[in-house]
Amino acid sequence: MHKKSLVVLIMLIVSIVSTACSSSSTSEETASKEKTNATEKEHQQHSEHVSGDIREETASNEVLPEFLKDKSEDMQVIYVNAAQNKELLEKIPCYCGCGESAGHKNNYDCFIHENKEDGRVVWDDHGTKCGVCLEIAAQSVSDLKAGKSIKQIRQSIDEKYKSGYAKPTPTPEV
């Protein structure tokens, strides 16, 4: 993936998430409450879909699952990058509530359910239904490619999502 494409993708995701969570109120307190309510509603809706997550096995992490065929190219790129950055994303928590609702341990679990010893991969469509999962993965991979350490990336993600989002997955500290 080209660095420019990844930057554009991250900007698009941040723009969408920011727009969805923005408030037209001028009161900072009211805006904060509205953002919290919108976030809680998003997470509640997201959790209701978790039990219906699709898992699909392919020959390797280079073969995308069928459930991504009708998804945007941007989403497919995030899945490819997630699959290729296991070491990174296993150290990054997800803040969408999937730790409690789906038993995820980290952001990698939102995209890949299992890596088999023979190289086959069991993909998870959880990330296709959640902007938080996608945004965390895209930002983390972009930061890694920009030269940041895993510890710096983890600190940045923890800081960004510490309030207004669900409890993080139980990802051990870096």
PDB file of C-alpha atoms in Angstrom:
ATOM      1  CA  MET A   1       0.000   0.000   0.000  1.00  0.00           C
ATOM      2  CA  HIS A   2       1.277   3.426  -0.795  1.00  0.00           C
ATOM      3  CA  LYS A   3       1.936   5.763   2.109  1.00  0.00           C
ATOM      4  CA  LYS A   4      -0.172   8.488   0.475  1.00  0.00           C
ATOM      5  CA  SER A   5      -3.180   6.152   0.226  1.00  0.00           C
ATOM      6  CA  LEU A   6      -2.892   5.226   3.884  1.00  0.00           C
ATOM      7  CA  VAL A   7      -2.761   8.885   4.930  1.00  0.00           C
ATOM      8  CA  VAL A   8      -5.852   9.664   2.824  1.00  0.00           C
ATOM      9  CA  LEU A   9      -7.629   6.668   4.320  1.00  0.00           C
ATOM     10  CA  ILE A  10      -6.882   7.740   7.868  1.00  0.00           C
ATOM     11  CA  MET A  11      -8.033  11.280   7.152  1.00  0.00           C
ATOM     12  CA  LEU A  12     -11.286   9.913   5.671  1.00  0.00           C
ATOM     13  CA  ILE A  13     -11.967   7.702   8.687  1.00  0.00           C
ATOM     14  CA  VAL A  14     -11.186  10.461  11.178  1.00  0.00           C
ATOM     15  CA  SER A  15     -13.429  12.832   9.240  1.00  0.00           C
ATOM     16  CA  ILE A  16     -16.325  10.375   9.244  1.00  0.00           C
ATOM     17  CA  VAL A  17     -15.973   9.565  12.932  1.00  0.00           C
ATOM     18  CA  SER A  18     -15.583  13.242  13.844  1.00  0.00           C
ATOM     19  CA  THR A  19     -18.628  14.229  11.807  1.00  0.00           C
ATOM     20  CA  ALA A  20     -20.724  11.457  13.310  1.00  0.00           C
ATOM     21  CA  CYS A  21     -19.789  12.518  16.814  1.00  0.00           C
ATOM     22  CA  SER A  22     -19.883  16.302  16.372  1.00  0.00           C
ATOM     23  CA  SER A  23     -22.505  18.480  17.975  1.00  0.00           C
ATOM     24  CA  SER A  24     -24.098  21.663  16.697  1.00  0.00           C
ATOM     25  CA  SER A  25     -24.487  22.950  20.271  1.00  0.00           C
ATOM     26  CA  THR A  26     -22.256  25.795  21.388  1.00  0.00           C
ATOM     27  CA  SER A  27     -22.198  24.605  24.996  1.00  0.00           C
ATOM     28  CA  GLU A  28     -19.114  22.473  25.635  1.00  0.00           C
ATOM     29  CA  GLU A  29     -20.931  20.533  28.380  1.00  0.00           C
ATOM     30  CA  THR A  30     -23.935  19.780  26.162  1.00  0.00           C
ATOM     31  CA  ALA A  31     -21.650  18.771  23.303  1.00  0.00           C
ATOM     32  CA  SER A  32     -19.745  16.431  25.607  1.00  0.00           C
ATOM     33  CA  LYS A  33     -22.971  14.791  26.841  1.00  0.00           C
ATOM     34  CA  GLU A  34     -24.274  14.427  23.282  1.00  0.00           C
ATOM     35  CA  LYS A  35     -20.983  12.870  22.161  1.00  0.00           C
ATOM     36  CA  THR A  36     -21.073  10.430  25.077  1.00  0.00           C
ATOM     37  CA  ASN A  37     -24.701   9.511  24.300  1.00  0.00           C
ATOM     38  CA  ALA A  38     -23.904   9.052  20.596  1.00  0.00           C
ATOM     39  CA  THR A  39     -20.861   6.935  21.438  1.00  0.00           C
ATOM     40  CA  GLU A  40     -22.858   4.808  23.881  1.00  0.00           C
ATOM     41  CA  LYS A  41     -25.585   4.309  21.271  1.00  0.00           C
ATOM     42  CA  GLU A  42     -22.987   3.334  18.628  1.00  0.00           C
ATOM     43  CA  HIS A  43     -21.384   0.834  21.003  1.00  0.00           C
ATOM     44  CA  GLN A  44     -24.770  -0.592  22.008  1.00  0.00           C
ATOM     45  CA  GLN A  45     -25.678  -1.104  18.339  1.00  0.00           C
ATOM     46  CA  HIS A  46     -22.216  -2.508  17.661  1.00  0.00           C
ATOM     47  CA  SER A  47     -22.506  -4.991  20.527  1.00  0.00           C
ATOM     48  CA  GLU A  48     -25.880  -6.191  19.266  1.00  0.00           C
ATOM     49  CA  HIS A  49     -24.207  -7.249  16.005  1.00  0.00           C
ATOM     50  CA  VAL A  50     -21.230  -9.014  17.585  1.00  0.00           C
ATOM     51  CA  SER A  51     -22.976 -12.354  18.000  1.00  0.00           C
ATOM     52  CA  GLY A  52     -23.471 -12.401  14.247  1.00  0.00           C
ATOM     53  CA  ASP A  53     -19.777 -12.009  13.359  1.00  0.00           C
ATOM     54  CA  ILE A  54     -18.812 -13.972  10.274  1.00  0.00           C
ATOM     55  CA  ARG A  55     -15.631 -16.014  10.349  1.00  0.00           C
ATOM     56  CA  GLU A  56     -14.061 -17.259   7.161  1.00  0.00           C
ATOM     57  CA  GLU A  57     -10.928 -19.293   6.563  1.00  0.00           C
ATOM     58  CA  THR A  58      -8.545 -18.638   3.678  1.00  0.00           C
ATOM     59  CA  ALA A  59      -5.260 -20.223   2.602  1.00  0.00           C
ATOM     60  CA  SER A  60      -3.152 -17.355   4.017  1.00  0.00           C
ATOM     61  CA  ASN A  61      -3.232 -13.752   5.175  1.00  0.00           C
ATOM     62  CA  GLU A  62      -2.660 -12.761   1.546  1.00  0.00           C
ATOM     63  CA  VAL A  63      -6.030 -14.204   0.472  1.00  0.00           C
ATOM     64  CA  LEU A  64      -8.886 -11.969   1.587  1.00  0.00           C
ATOM     65  CA  PRO A  65     -12.179 -13.503   2.715  1.00  0.00           C
ATOM     66  CA  GLU A  66     -15.318 -13.400   0.574  1.00  0.00           C
ATOM     67  CA  PHE A  67     -17.127 -11.181   3.090  1.00  0.00           C
ATOM     68  CA  LEU A  68     -14.838  -8.305   2.033  1.00  0.00           C
ATOM     69  CA  LYS A  69     -15.748  -8.518  -1.677  1.00  0.00           C
ATOM     70  CA  ASP A  70     -18.623  -6.042  -1.383  1.00  0.00           C
ATOM     71  CA  LYS A  71     -16.747  -3.740   1.002  1.00  0.00           C
ATOM     72  CA  SER A  72     -14.866  -0.586   0.055  1.00  0.00           C
ATOM     73  CA  GLU A  73     -11.288  -0.745  -1.152  1.00  0.00           C
ATOM     74  CA  ASP A  74     -10.292   1.320   1.901  1.00  0.00           C
ATOM     75  CA  MET A  75     -11.729  -1.300   4.243  1.00  0.00           C
ATOM     76  CA  GLN A  76      -9.987  -4.080   2.331  1.00  0.00           C
ATOM     77  CA  VAL A  77      -6.689  -2.190   2.663  1.00  0.00           C
ATOM     78  CA  ILE A  78      -7.158  -1.917   6.437  1.00  0.00           C
ATOM     79  CA  TYR A  79      -7.798  -5.675   6.626  1.00  0.00           C
ATOM     80  CA  VAL A  80      -4.657  -6.388   4.570  1.00  0.00           C
ATOM     81  CA  ASN A  81      -2.604  -4.093   6.810  1.00  0.00           C
ATOM     82  CA  ALA A  82      -4.094  -5.628   9.958  1.00  0.00           C
ATOM     83  CA  ALA A  83      -3.202  -9.135   8.766  1.00  0.00           C
ATOM     84  CA  GLN A  84       0.354  -8.055   7.958  1.00  0.00           C
ATOM     85  CA  ASN A  85       0.875  -6.287  11.303  1.00  0.00           C
ATOM     86  CA  LYS A  86      -0.033  -8.971  13.841  1.00  0.00           C
ATOM     87  CA  GLU A  87       2.883  -8.154  16.166  1.00  0.00           C
ATOM     88  CA  LEU A  88       1.769  -4.515  16.357  1.00  0.00           C
ATOM     89  CA  LEU A  89      -2.012  -4.905  16.641  1.00  0.00           C
ATOM     90  CA  GLU A  90      -1.776  -7.647  19.274  1.00  0.00           C
ATOM     91  CA  LYS A  91      -0.245  -4.951  21.505  1.00  0.00           C
ATOM     92  CA  ILE A  92      -2.924  -2.350  20.746  1.00  0.00           C
ATOM     93  CA  PRO A  93      -6.261  -2.415  22.601  1.00  0.00           C
ATOM     94  CA  CYS A  94      -9.599  -1.865  20.928  1.00  0.00           C
ATOM     95  CA  TYR A  95     -12.028   0.600  22.477  1.00  0.00           C
ATOM     96  CA  CYS A  96     -15.305  -0.433  20.826  1.00  0.00           C
ATOM     97  CA  GLY A  97     -16.480  -2.746  23.608  1.00  0.00           C
ATOM     98  CA  CYS A  98     -15.488  -5.978  21.862  1.00  0.00           C
ATOM     99  CA  GLY A  99     -13.403  -7.094  24.839  1.00  0.00           C
ATOM    100  CA  GLU A 100     -16.600  -7.657  26.789  1.00  0.00           C
ATOM    101  CA  SER A 101     -19.031  -8.402  23.962  1.00  0.00           C
ATOM    102  CA  ALA A 102     -16.859 -10.657  21.764  1.00  0.00           C
ATOM    103  CA  GLY A 103     -14.026 -11.712  24.063  1.00  0.00           C
ATOM    104  CA  HIS A 104     -11.379  -9.895  22.024  1.00  0.00           C
ATOM    105  CA  LYS A 105      -7.988  -9.369  23.652  1.00  0.00           C
ATOM    106  CA  ASN A 106      -6.657  -6.678  21.265  1.00  0.00           C
ATOM    107  CA  ASN A 107      -7.323  -4.803  18.013  1.00  0.00           C
ATOM    108  CA  TYR A 108      -5.913  -7.655  15.898  1.00  0.00           C
ATOM    109  CA  ASP A 109      -8.809  -9.867  17.046  1.00  0.00           C
ATOM    110  CA  CYS A 110     -11.266  -7.499  15.319  1.00  0.00           C
ATOM    111  CA  PHE A 111      -9.878  -8.662  11.964  1.00  0.00           C
ATOM    112  CA  ILE A 112      -8.294 -12.086  12.467  1.00  0.00           C
ATOM    113  CA  HIS A 113      -9.873 -14.770  14.643  1.00  0.00           C
ATOM    114  CA  GLU A 114      -7.106 -17.336  14.297  1.00  0.00           C
ATOM    115  CA  ASN A 115      -3.773 -17.982  12.598  1.00  0.00           C
ATOM    116  CA  LYS A 116      -3.357 -21.711  11.977  1.00  0.00           C
ATOM    117  CA  GLU A 117       0.013 -23.445  12.132  1.00  0.00           C
ATOM    118  CA  ASP A 118      -0.125 -24.330   8.430  1.00  0.00           C
ATOM    119  CA  GLY A 119      -0.531 -20.647   7.455  1.00  0.00           C
ATOM    120  CA  ARG A 120      -4.298 -20.664   6.984  1.00  0.00           C
ATOM    121  CA  VAL A 121      -6.134 -17.707   8.489  1.00  0.00           C
ATOM    122  CA  VAL A 122      -9.597 -17.484  10.008  1.00  0.00           C
ATOM    123  CA  TRP A 123     -10.785 -13.927   9.344  1.00  0.00           C
ATOM    124  CA  ASP A 124     -13.418 -12.121  11.432  1.00  0.00           C
ATOM    125  CA  ASP A 125     -15.831  -9.593   9.929  1.00  0.00           C
ATOM    126  CA  HIS A 126     -16.148  -7.741  13.250  1.00  0.00           C
ATOM    127  CA  GLY A 127     -14.014  -4.862  11.916  1.00  0.00           C
ATOM    128  CA  THR A 128     -16.339  -4.353   8.938  1.00  0.00           C
ATOM    129  CA  LYS A 129     -19.074  -3.173  11.294  1.00  0.00           C
ATOM    130  CA  CYS A 130     -17.098  -0.825  13.506  1.00  0.00           C
ATOM    131  CA  GLY A 131     -15.422   2.472  12.683  1.00  0.00           C
ATOM    132  CA  VAL A 132     -13.527   2.441  15.992  1.00  0.00           C
ATOM    133  CA  CYS A 133     -11.828  -0.880  15.140  1.00  0.00           C
ATOM    134  CA  LEU A 134     -10.933   0.344  11.653  1.00  0.00           C
ATOM    135  CA  GLU A 135      -9.649   3.700  12.856  1.00  0.00           C
ATOM    136  CA  ILE A 136      -7.429   2.184  15.554  1.00  0.00           C
ATOM    137  CA  ALA A 137      -5.882  -0.300  13.118  1.00  0.00           C
ATOM    138  CA  ALA A 138      -5.344   2.300  10.374  1.00  0.00           C
ATOM    139  CA  GLN A 139      -3.776   4.826  12.764  1.00  0.00           C
ATOM    140  CA  SER A 140      -1.555   2.212  14.409  1.00  0.00           C
ATOM    141  CA  VAL A 141      -0.191   0.868  11.121  1.00  0.00           C
ATOM    142  CA  SER A 142       0.317   4.389   9.765  1.00  0.00           C
ATOM    143  CA  ASP A 143       2.221   5.411  12.892  1.00  0.00           C
ATOM    144  CA  LEU A 144       4.405   2.286  12.680  1.00  0.00           C
ATOM    145  CA  LYS A 145       5.238   3.040   9.040  1.00  0.00           C
ATOM    146  CA  ALA A 146       6.059   6.615  10.091  1.00  0.00           C
ATOM    147  CA  GLY A 147       8.718   5.249  12.439  1.00  0.00           C
ATOM    148  CA  LYS A 148       6.958   5.337  15.803  1.00  0.00           C
ATOM    149  CA  SER A 149       7.670   2.562  18.279  1.00  0.00           C
ATOM    150  CA  ILE A 150       4.941   0.161  19.377  1.00  0.00           C
ATOM    151  CA  LYS A 151       5.114   1.713  22.850  1.00  0.00           C
ATOM    152  CA  GLN A 152       4.586   5.230  21.412  1.00  0.00           C
ATOM    153  CA  ILE A 153       1.683   4.007  19.289  1.00  0.00           C
ATOM    154  CA  ARG A 154       0.081   2.283  22.270  1.00  0.00           C
ATOM    155  CA  GLN A 155       0.388   5.440  24.374  1.00  0.00           C
ATOM    156  CA  SER A 156      -1.144   7.521  21.590  1.00  0.00           C
ATOM    157  CA  ILE A 157      -4.113   5.160  21.116  1.00  0.00           C
ATOM    158  CA  ASP A 158      -4.715   4.869  24.872  1.00  0.00           C
ATOM    159  CA  GLU A 159      -4.687   8.658  25.209  1.00  0.00           C
ATOM    160  CA  LYS A 160      -6.986   9.250  22.235  1.00  0.00           C
ATOM    161  CA  TYR A 161      -9.629   6.725  23.321  1.00  0.00           C
ATOM    162  CA  LYS A 162      -9.409   7.003  27.116  1.00  0.00           C
ATOM    163  CA  SER A 163     -12.715   8.845  27.459  1.00  0.00           C
ATOM    164  CA  GLY A 164     -15.945   8.694  25.516  1.00  0.00           C
ATOM    165  CA  TYR A 165     -15.336   5.139  24.321  1.00  0.00           C
ATOM    166  CA  ALA A 166     -15.968   1.663  25.709  1.00  0.00           C
ATOM    167  CA  LYS A 167     -13.665  -0.127  28.119  1.00  0.00           C
ATOM    168  CA  PRO A 168     -10.522  -1.266  26.274  1.00  0.00           C
ATOM    169  CA  THR A 169      -9.762  -4.884  25.519  1.00  0.00           C
ATOM    170  CA  PRO A 170      -7.589  -6.563  28.174  1.00  0.00           C
ATOM    171  CA  THR A 171      -4.396  -6.007  26.202  1.00  0.00           C
ATOM    172  CA  PRO A 172      -1.242  -6.280  28.372  1.00  0.00           C
ATOM    173  CA  GLU A 173       0.890  -3.140  28.684  1.00  0.00           C
ATOM    174  CA  VAL A 174       3.817  -2.738  26.292  1.00  0.00           C
TER     175      VAL A 174
END
